[in-house]
PDB file of C-alpha atoms in Angstrom:
ATOM      1  CA  MET A  27      -0.002  -0.022  -0.004  1.00  0.00           C
ATOM      2  CA  THR A  28       1.366   3.406  -0.903  1.00  0.00           C
ATOM      3  CA  ASN A  29       1.209   6.654   1.043  1.00  0.00           C
ATOM      4  CA  GLU A  30      -1.965   7.987  -0.476  1.00  0.00           C
ATOM      5  CA  PRO A  31      -4.032  10.636   1.333  1.00  0.00           C
ATOM      6  CA  GLY A  32      -6.500   8.010   2.536  1.00  0.00           C
ATOM      7  CA  ASN A  33      -3.643   6.294   4.305  1.00  0.00           C
ATOM      8  CA  ILE A  34      -3.029   9.230   6.635  1.00  0.00           C
ATOM      9  CA  LEU A  35      -4.810   9.735   9.965  1.00  0.00           C
ATOM     10  CA  ILE A  36      -4.860  13.270  11.285  1.00  0.00           C
ATOM     11  CA  MET A  37      -5.731  13.411  15.009  1.00  0.00           C
ATOM     12  CA  PHE A  38      -6.954  16.442  16.813  1.00  0.00           C
ATOM     13  CA  PRO A  39      -6.851  15.468  20.498  1.00  0.00           C
ATOM     14  CA  ASP A  40      -8.382  18.728  21.775  1.00  0.00           C
ATOM     15  CA  LYS A  41      -9.784  21.028  19.072  1.00  0.00           C
ATOM     16  CA  VAL A  42      -9.581  21.844  15.340  1.00  0.00           C
ATOM     17  CA  SER A  43      -8.487  25.356  14.463  1.00  0.00           C
ATOM     18  CA  GLU A  44     -10.181  27.182  11.671  1.00  0.00           C
ATOM     19  CA  ALA A  45      -6.791  27.946  10.114  1.00  0.00           C
ATOM     20  CA  PHE A  46      -5.991  24.286   9.970  1.00  0.00           C
ATOM     21  CA  ILE A  47      -9.272  23.462   8.225  1.00  0.00           C
ATOM     22  CA  THR A  48      -8.555  26.177   5.662  1.00  0.00           C
ATOM     23  CA  LYS A  49      -5.030  24.835   4.969  1.00  0.00           C
ATOM     24  CA  LEU A  50      -6.251  21.245   4.616  1.00  0.00           C
ATOM     25  CA  LYS A  51      -8.971  22.290   2.183  1.00  0.00           C
ATOM     26  CA  MET A  52      -6.235  23.689  -0.120  1.00  0.00           C
ATOM     27  CA  CYS A  53      -5.140  20.061  -0.780  1.00  0.00           C
ATOM     28  CA  ASP A  54      -6.878  18.572  -3.770  1.00  0.00           C
ATOM     29  CA  TYR A  55      -7.534  15.258  -2.016  1.00  0.00           C
ATOM     30  CA  TYR A  56      -8.556  16.502   1.448  1.00  0.00           C
ATOM     31  CA  THR A  57     -11.831  14.616   1.312  1.00  0.00           C
ATOM     32  CA  SER A  58      -9.936  11.268   1.469  1.00  0.00           C
ATOM     33  CA  ILE A  59      -7.979  12.100   4.682  1.00  0.00           C
ATOM     34  CA  VAL A  60      -9.080  10.212   7.783  1.00  0.00           C
ATOM     35  CA  SER A  61      -9.630  12.592  10.697  1.00  0.00           C
ATOM     36  CA  CYS A  62     -10.118  11.874  14.351  1.00  0.00           C
ATOM     37  CA  VAL A  63     -11.631  14.572  16.598  1.00  0.00           C
ATOM     38  CA  PRO A  64     -12.535  14.739  20.327  1.00  0.00           C
ATOM     39  CA  ASN A  65     -16.292  15.497  20.092  1.00  0.00           C
ATOM     40  CA  SER A  66     -19.295  15.721  17.793  1.00  0.00           C
ATOM     41  CA  TYR A  67     -19.080  19.518  17.520  1.00  0.00           C
ATOM     42  CA  GLU A  68     -15.612  19.280  15.966  1.00  0.00           C
ATOM     43  CA  ALA A  69     -16.773  16.389  13.758  1.00  0.00           C
ATOM     44  CA  ASN A  70     -19.715  18.423  12.451  1.00  0.00           C
ATOM     45  CA  ARG A  71     -17.356  21.343  11.649  1.00  0.00           C
ATOM     46  CA  LEU A  72     -15.153  19.025   9.524  1.00  0.00           C
ATOM     47  CA  LEU A  73     -18.095  17.308   7.863  1.00  0.00           C
ATOM     48  CA  ASN A  74     -19.659  20.692   7.016  1.00  0.00           C
ATOM     49  CA  ALA A  75     -16.317  21.777   5.525  1.00  0.00           C
ATOM     50  CA  GLY A  76     -16.451  18.772   3.147  1.00  0.00           C
ATOM     51  CA  PHE A  77     -14.339  16.127   4.933  1.00  0.00           C
ATOM     52  CA  HIS A  78     -15.762  12.598   4.656  1.00  0.00           C
ATOM     53  CA  SER A  79     -13.843  10.208   6.962  1.00  0.00           C
ATOM     54  CA  VAL A  80     -14.297  11.819  10.364  1.00  0.00           C
ATOM     55  CA  TYR A  81     -14.351   9.828  13.590  1.00  0.00           C
ATOM     56  CA  VAL A  82     -15.171  11.004  17.095  1.00  0.00           C
ATOM     57  CA  MET A  83     -12.747   9.625  19.647  1.00  0.00           C
ATOM     58  CA  ASN A  84     -14.309   9.384  23.076  1.00  0.00           C
ATOM     59  CA  TYR A  85     -12.044   8.752  26.049  1.00  0.00           C
ATOM     60  CA  SER A  86     -13.815   5.456  26.845  1.00  0.00           C
ATOM     61  CA  ASP A  87     -13.196   3.888  23.405  1.00  0.00           C
ATOM     62  CA  LYS A  88      -9.971   5.477  22.174  1.00  0.00           C
ATOM     63  CA  ARG A  89      -8.078   2.175  21.778  1.00  0.00           C
ATOM     64  CA  LYS A  90     -11.012   0.578  19.915  1.00  0.00           C
ATOM     65  CA  LEU A  91     -11.200   3.484  17.476  1.00  0.00           C
ATOM     66  CA  ILE A  92      -7.452   3.492  16.845  1.00  0.00           C
ATOM     67  CA  GLU A  93      -7.596  -0.264  16.125  1.00  0.00           C
ATOM     68  CA  MET A  94     -10.612   0.198  13.820  1.00  0.00           C
ATOM     69  CA  VAL A  95      -9.056   2.873  11.528  1.00  0.00           C
ATOM     70  CA  GLY A  96      -5.484   1.638  11.987  1.00  0.00           C
ATOM     71  CA  PRO A  97      -5.136  -1.179   9.423  1.00  0.00           C
ATOM     72  CA  PHE A  98      -5.350   1.237   6.502  1.00  0.00           C
ATOM     73  CA  ILE A  99      -3.185   3.948   8.019  1.00  0.00           C
ATOM     74  CA  GLN A 100       0.498   4.361   7.083  1.00  0.00           C
ATOM     75  CA  LYS A 101       1.251   7.447   9.224  1.00  0.00           C
ATOM     76  CA  ILE A 102      -0.420   9.536  11.873  1.00  0.00           C
ATOM     77  CA  ILE A 103      -0.278  13.279  12.227  1.00  0.00           C
ATOM     78  CA  ILE A 104      -1.218  14.671  15.668  1.00  0.00           C
ATOM     79  CA  VAL A 105      -2.078  18.349  15.702  1.00  0.00           C
ATOM     80  CA  GLU A 106      -1.121  19.544  19.168  1.00  0.00           C
ATOM     81  CA  SER A 107      -3.292  22.092  20.880  1.00  0.00           C
ATOM     82  CA  GLY A 108      -2.852  20.855  24.477  1.00  0.00           C
ATOM     83  CA  PHE A 109       0.175  19.226  26.067  1.00  0.00           C
ATOM     84  CA  LEU A 110      -1.653  16.595  28.115  1.00  0.00           C
ATOM     85  CA  GLU A 111      -4.034  15.539  25.323  1.00  0.00           C
ATOM     86  CA  CYS A 112      -1.125  15.214  22.920  1.00  0.00           C
ATOM     87  CA  CYS A 113       0.913  13.101  25.381  1.00  0.00           C
ATOM     88  CA  GLN A 114      -2.075  10.773  25.948  1.00  0.00           C
ATOM     89  CA  THR A 115      -2.616  10.430  22.228  1.00  0.00           C
ATOM     90  CA  ILE A 116       1.000   9.557  21.556  1.00  0.00           C
ATOM     91  CA  GLU A 117       0.962   6.920  24.337  1.00  0.00           C
ATOM     92  CA  LEU A 118      -2.210   5.423  23.007  1.00  0.00           C
ATOM     93  CA  ILE A 119      -0.938   5.176  19.446  1.00  0.00           C
ATOM     94  CA  ARG A 120       2.354   3.627  20.589  1.00  0.00           C
ATOM     95  CA  SER A 121       0.480   1.023  22.641  1.00  0.00           C
ATOM     96  CA  VAL A 122      -1.091  -0.268  19.406  1.00  0.00           C
ATOM     97  CA  TYR A 123       1.121   0.694  16.387  1.00  0.00           C
ATOM     98  CA  THR A 124       4.684   1.190  15.222  1.00  0.00           C
ATOM     99  CA  ILE A 125       3.822   3.407  12.199  1.00  0.00           C
ATOM    100  CA  PRO A 126       5.367   6.871  11.893  1.00  0.00           C
ATOM    101  CA  VAL A 127       3.876   9.510  14.223  1.00  0.00           C
ATOM    102  CA  TYR A 128       4.278  13.243  13.469  1.00  0.00           C
ATOM    103  CA  VAL A 129       3.369  15.937  15.982  1.00  0.00           C
ATOM    104  CA  ILE A 130       2.601  19.372  14.615  1.00  0.00           C
ATOM    105  CA  LYS A 131       3.197  22.134  17.177  1.00  0.00           C
ATOM    106  CA  THR A 132       2.117  25.730  16.715  1.00  0.00           C
ATOM    107  CA  ASP A 133       3.976  27.124  19.699  1.00  0.00           C
ATOM    108  CA  THR A 134       7.191  26.445  21.566  1.00  0.00           C
ATOM    109  CA  LEU A 135       5.768  26.331  25.106  1.00  0.00           C
ATOM    110  CA  TYR A 136       6.200  22.608  25.560  1.00  0.00           C
ATOM    111  CA  ILE A 137       9.369  20.667  25.388  1.00  0.00           C
ATOM    112  CA  THR A 138       9.712  18.731  22.159  1.00  0.00           C
ATOM    113  CA  ARG A 139      11.764  16.022  23.812  1.00  0.00           C
ATOM    114  CA  VAL A 140       8.778  14.851  25.889  1.00  0.00           C
ATOM    115  CA  TYR A 141       6.842  13.990  22.746  1.00  0.00           C
ATOM    116  CA  LYS A 142       9.838  12.144  21.268  1.00  0.00           C
ATOM    117  CA  GLU A 143      10.399  10.152  24.478  1.00  0.00           C
ATOM    118  CA  LEU A 144       6.720   9.153  24.437  1.00  0.00           C
ATOM    119  CA  GLY A 145       7.140   7.810  20.902  1.00  0.00           C
ATOM    120  CA  ALA A 146       6.666  10.578  18.333  1.00  0.00           C
ATOM    121  CA  ASP A 147       9.042  10.106  15.421  1.00  0.00           C
ATOM    122  CA  TYR A 148       8.971  13.726  14.361  1.00  0.00           C
ATOM    123  CA  VAL A 149       7.949  16.944  16.100  1.00  0.00           C
ATOM    124  CA  ILE A 150       7.488  19.810  13.713  1.00  0.00           C
ATOM    125  CA  HIS A 151       7.041  23.423  14.709  1.00  0.00           C
ATOM    126  CA  ASN A 152       4.548  24.938  12.277  1.00  0.00           C
ATOM    127  CA  LYS A 153       2.771  28.227  12.920  1.00  0.00           C
ATOM    128  CA  THR A 154       1.001  28.376   9.562  1.00  0.00           C
ATOM    129  CA  GLY A 155      -0.878  25.070   9.710  1.00  0.00           C
ATOM    130  CA  ASN A 156       0.417  24.055   6.293  1.00  0.00           C
ATOM    131  CA  ILE A 157       1.165  20.330   6.381  1.00  0.00           C
ATOM    132  CA  GLN A 158       0.783  19.572   2.644  1.00  0.00           C
ATOM    133  CA  PHE A 159       4.403  18.355   2.624  1.00  0.00           C
ATOM    134  CA  LEU A 160       3.454  15.630   5.098  1.00  0.00           C
ATOM    135  CA  LEU A 161       0.428  14.557   3.107  1.00  0.00           C
ATOM    136  CA  THR A 162       2.317  13.927  -0.072  1.00  0.00           C
ATOM    137  CA  SER A 163       5.529  12.408   1.247  1.00  0.00           C
TER     138      SER A 163
END
């Protein structure tokens, strides 16, 4: 299986920023990206923006959801908005999979090394929200 857009899971552990939705919609194939959000409000925002594969990840069934969407996923991108939520998400992913994990950070408040020690392969500081280079590589 190749790294096609449908093989990428983008996780939003806390919230989805409007800027990020705008940047993702600039990609020609954004409708085939698999997204995972924390609640139905965020899911509805993505669905209304034209995204198709959107899953709500409740705290009680996180592992089940990761296992359900996981077989088709070749890499995971976590969009960090909160330190604790990002750490929990990395730990969850690493308890199930060994696929590449990218963390996108918009600020420099938190120590990058913590994410790497928890199992993130790459931590990328990105204030613009443009992750097209990750979707095509």
